[in-house]
Tab-separated table of C-alpha atoms in Angstrom:
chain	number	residue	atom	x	y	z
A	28	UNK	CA	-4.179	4.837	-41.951
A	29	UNK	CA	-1.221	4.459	-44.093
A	30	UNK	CA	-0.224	7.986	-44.080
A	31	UNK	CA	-0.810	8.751	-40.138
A	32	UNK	CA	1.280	5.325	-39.326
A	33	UNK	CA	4.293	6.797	-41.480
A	34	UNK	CA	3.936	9.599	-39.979
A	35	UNK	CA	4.028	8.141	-36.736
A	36	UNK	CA	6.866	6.250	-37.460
A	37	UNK	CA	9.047	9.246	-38.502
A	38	UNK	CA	8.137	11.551	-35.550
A	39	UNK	CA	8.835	8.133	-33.319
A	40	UNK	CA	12.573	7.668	-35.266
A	41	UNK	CA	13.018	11.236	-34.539
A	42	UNK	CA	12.539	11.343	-30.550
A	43	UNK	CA	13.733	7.755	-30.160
A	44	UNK	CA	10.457	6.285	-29.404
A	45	UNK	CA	10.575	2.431	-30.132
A	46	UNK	CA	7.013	1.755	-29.007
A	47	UNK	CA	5.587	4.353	-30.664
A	48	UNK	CA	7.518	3.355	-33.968
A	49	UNK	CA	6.261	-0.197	-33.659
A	50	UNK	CA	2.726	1.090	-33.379
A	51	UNK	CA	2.929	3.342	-36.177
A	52	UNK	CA	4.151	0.388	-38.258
A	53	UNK	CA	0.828	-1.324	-36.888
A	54	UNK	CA	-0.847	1.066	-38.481
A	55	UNK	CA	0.917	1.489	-41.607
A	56	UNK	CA	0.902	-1.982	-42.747
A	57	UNK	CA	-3.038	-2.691	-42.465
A	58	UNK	CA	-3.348	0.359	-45.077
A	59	UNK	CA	-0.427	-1.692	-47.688
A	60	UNK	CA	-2.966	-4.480	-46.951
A	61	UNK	CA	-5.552	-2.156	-47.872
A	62	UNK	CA	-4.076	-0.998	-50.963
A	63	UNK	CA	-3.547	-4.524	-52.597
A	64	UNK	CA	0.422	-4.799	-51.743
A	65	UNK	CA	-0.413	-7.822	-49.746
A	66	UNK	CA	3.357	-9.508	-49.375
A	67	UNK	CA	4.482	-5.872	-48.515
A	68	UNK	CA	1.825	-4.865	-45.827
A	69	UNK	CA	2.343	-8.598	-44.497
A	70	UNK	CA	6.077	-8.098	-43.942
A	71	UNK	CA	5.971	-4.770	-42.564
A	72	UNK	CA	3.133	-5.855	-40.536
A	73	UNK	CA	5.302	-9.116	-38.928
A	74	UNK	CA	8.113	-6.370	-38.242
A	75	UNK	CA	6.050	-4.101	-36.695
A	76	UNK	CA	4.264	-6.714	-34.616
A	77	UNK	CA	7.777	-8.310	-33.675
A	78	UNK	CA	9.060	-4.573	-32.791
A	79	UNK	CA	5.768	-4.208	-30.907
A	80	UNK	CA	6.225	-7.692	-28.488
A	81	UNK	CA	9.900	-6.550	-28.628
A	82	UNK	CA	8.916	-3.386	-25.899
A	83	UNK	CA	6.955	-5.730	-23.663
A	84	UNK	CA	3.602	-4.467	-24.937
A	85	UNK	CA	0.728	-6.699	-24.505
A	86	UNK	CA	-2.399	-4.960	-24.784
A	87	UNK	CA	-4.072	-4.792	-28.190
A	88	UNK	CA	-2.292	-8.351	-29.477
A	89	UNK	CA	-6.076	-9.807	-30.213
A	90	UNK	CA	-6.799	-6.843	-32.482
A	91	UNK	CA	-3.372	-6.804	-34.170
A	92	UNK	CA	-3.416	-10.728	-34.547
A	93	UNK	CA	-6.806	-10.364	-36.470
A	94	UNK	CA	-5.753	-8.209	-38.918
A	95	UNK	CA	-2.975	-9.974	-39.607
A	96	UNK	CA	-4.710	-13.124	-40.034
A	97	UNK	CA	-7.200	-11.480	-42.099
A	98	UNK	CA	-4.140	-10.525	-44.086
A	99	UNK	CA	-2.591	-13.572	-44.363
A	100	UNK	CA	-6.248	-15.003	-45.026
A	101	UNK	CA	-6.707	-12.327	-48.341
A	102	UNK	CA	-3.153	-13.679	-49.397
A	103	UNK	CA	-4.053	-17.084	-49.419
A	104	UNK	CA	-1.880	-17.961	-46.699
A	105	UNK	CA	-4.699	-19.748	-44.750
A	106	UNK	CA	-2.655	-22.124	-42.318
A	107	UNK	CA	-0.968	-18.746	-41.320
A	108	UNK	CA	-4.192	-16.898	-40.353
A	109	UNK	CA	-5.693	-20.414	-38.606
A	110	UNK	CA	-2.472	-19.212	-36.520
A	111	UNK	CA	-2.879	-16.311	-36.047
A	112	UNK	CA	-6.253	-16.657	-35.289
A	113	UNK	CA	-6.117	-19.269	-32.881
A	114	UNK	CA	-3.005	-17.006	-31.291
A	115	UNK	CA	-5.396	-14.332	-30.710
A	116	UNK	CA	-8.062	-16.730	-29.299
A	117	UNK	CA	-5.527	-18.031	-26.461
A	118	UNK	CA	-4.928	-14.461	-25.600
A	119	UNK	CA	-8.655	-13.352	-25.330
A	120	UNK	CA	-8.765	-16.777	-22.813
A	121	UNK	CA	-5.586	-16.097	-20.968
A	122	UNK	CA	-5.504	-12.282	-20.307
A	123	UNK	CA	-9.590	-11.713	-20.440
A	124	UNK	CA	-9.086	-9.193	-23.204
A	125	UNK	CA	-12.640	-9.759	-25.413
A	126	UNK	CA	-13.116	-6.856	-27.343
A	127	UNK	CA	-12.104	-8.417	-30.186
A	128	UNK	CA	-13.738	-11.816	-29.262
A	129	UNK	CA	-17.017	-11.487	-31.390
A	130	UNK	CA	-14.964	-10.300	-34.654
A	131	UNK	CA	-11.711	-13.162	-34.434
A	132	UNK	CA	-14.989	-15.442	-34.354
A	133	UNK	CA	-16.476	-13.873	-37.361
A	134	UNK	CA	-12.902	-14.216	-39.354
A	135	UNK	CA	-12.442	-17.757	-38.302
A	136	UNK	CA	-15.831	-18.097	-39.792
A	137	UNK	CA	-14.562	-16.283	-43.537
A	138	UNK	CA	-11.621	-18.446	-43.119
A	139	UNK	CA	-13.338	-21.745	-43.197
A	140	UNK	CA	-15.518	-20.035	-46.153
A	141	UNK	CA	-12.500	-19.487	-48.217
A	142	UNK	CA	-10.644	-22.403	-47.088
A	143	UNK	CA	-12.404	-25.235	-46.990
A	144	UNK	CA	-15.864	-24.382	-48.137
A	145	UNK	CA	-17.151	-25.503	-44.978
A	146	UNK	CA	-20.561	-23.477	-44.449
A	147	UNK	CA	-21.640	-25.257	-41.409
A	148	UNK	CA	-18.361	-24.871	-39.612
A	149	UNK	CA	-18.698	-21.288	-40.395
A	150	UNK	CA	-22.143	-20.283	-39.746
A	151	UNK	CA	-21.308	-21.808	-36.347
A	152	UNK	CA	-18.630	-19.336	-36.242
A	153	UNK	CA	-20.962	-16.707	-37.265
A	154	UNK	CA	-23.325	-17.443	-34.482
A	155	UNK	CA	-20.995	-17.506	-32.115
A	156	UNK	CA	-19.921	-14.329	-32.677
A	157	UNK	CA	-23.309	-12.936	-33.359
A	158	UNK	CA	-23.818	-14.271	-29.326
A	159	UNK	CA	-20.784	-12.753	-27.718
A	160	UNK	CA	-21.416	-9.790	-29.636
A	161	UNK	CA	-24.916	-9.326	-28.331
A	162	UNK	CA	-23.831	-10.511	-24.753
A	163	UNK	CA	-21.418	-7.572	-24.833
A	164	UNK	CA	-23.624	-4.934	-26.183
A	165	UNK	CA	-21.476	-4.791	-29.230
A	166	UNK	CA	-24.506	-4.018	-31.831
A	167	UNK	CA	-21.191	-3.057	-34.791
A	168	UNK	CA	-19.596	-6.159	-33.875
A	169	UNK	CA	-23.028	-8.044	-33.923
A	170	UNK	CA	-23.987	-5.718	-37.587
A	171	UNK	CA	-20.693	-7.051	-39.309
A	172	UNK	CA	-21.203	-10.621	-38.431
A	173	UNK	CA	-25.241	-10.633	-39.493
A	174	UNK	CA	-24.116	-9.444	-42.360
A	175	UNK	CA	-21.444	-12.597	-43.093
A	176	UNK	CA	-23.788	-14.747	-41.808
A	177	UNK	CA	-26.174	-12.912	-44.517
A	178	UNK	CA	-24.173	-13.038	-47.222
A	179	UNK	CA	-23.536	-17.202	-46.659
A	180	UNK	CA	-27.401	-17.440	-46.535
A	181	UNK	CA	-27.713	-16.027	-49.522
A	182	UNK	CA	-25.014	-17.747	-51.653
A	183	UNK	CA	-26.966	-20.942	-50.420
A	184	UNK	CA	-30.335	-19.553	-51.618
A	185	UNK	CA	-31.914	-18.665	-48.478
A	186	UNK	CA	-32.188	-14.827	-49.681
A	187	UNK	CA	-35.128	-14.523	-47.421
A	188	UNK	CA	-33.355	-15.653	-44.554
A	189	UNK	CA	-30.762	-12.754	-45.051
A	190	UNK	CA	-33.084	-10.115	-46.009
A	191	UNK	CA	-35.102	-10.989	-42.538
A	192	UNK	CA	-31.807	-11.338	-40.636
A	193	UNK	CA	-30.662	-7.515	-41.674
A	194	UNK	CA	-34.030	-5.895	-41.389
């Protein structure tokens, strides 16, 4: 991702392309993020999100706004990705864009993991994305949460109850 995005970026600087720049810097950050340069990917990512906004783009914010709040959620920054989280959230509400829906619902859910500890509050996360995933037909979207949902089962003991949930 990180390679294609700089590429993108150069060929974009070349021919003057400011949208196309800002997308390549979309996609050049999340593979700094990737790498383990965390405070790097998460600056470049900002920029390239501000350049992006900055050409009157909408479409795509939810996706972008997730993986930077999953960013800012791997660095620690958790009040951050609660933001941009909840960001993205508005957006699927105001302009009806819900193909990320199911998956900002299964981050909020990590975040409260990581966060707070708070199992409940994220196994109802899980749920609910587990539901709008299956009401959209979105069987990866509905695979990636089972799996979180999974994983917290297990960590509180209920091994069966994860084993049954991903056969």
């Amino acid at each position: 991702t990180q390679l294609a995005g700089d590429e993108e970026m150069r060929v974009a600087t070349e021919q003057g392309f400011a949208f196309w720049h800002a997308t390549g810097t979309l996609y050049s950050a999340p593979g700094m993020l990737l790498s383990g340069h965390l405070e790097e990917g998460l600056q470049l990512f900002e920029k390239g999100l501000e350049a992006y906004r900055a050409t009157g783009a909408g479409l795509g914010l939810t996706y972008y706004l997730g993986i930077l709040g999953e960013g800012f959620m791997q660095a620690g920054r958790f009040e951050q990705a609660r933001r941009a989280f909840d960001h993205a959230l508005e957006l699927v509400e105001t302009n009806d864009e819900r193909f990320q829906e199911a998956e900002l619902h299964r981050l909020y859910g990590e975040l409260h993991l990581r966060e707070t500890k708070d199992e409940a509050a994220a196994a109802a996360c899980f749920n609910r994305a587990i539901e709008i995933a299956r009401g959209q037909k979105g069987r990866a979207w509905e695979l990636r949460t089972t799996v979180s949902l999974a994983r917290l089962w297990y960590q509180q003991g209920r091994g069966h109850h994860a084993f049954t949930a991903l056969t």
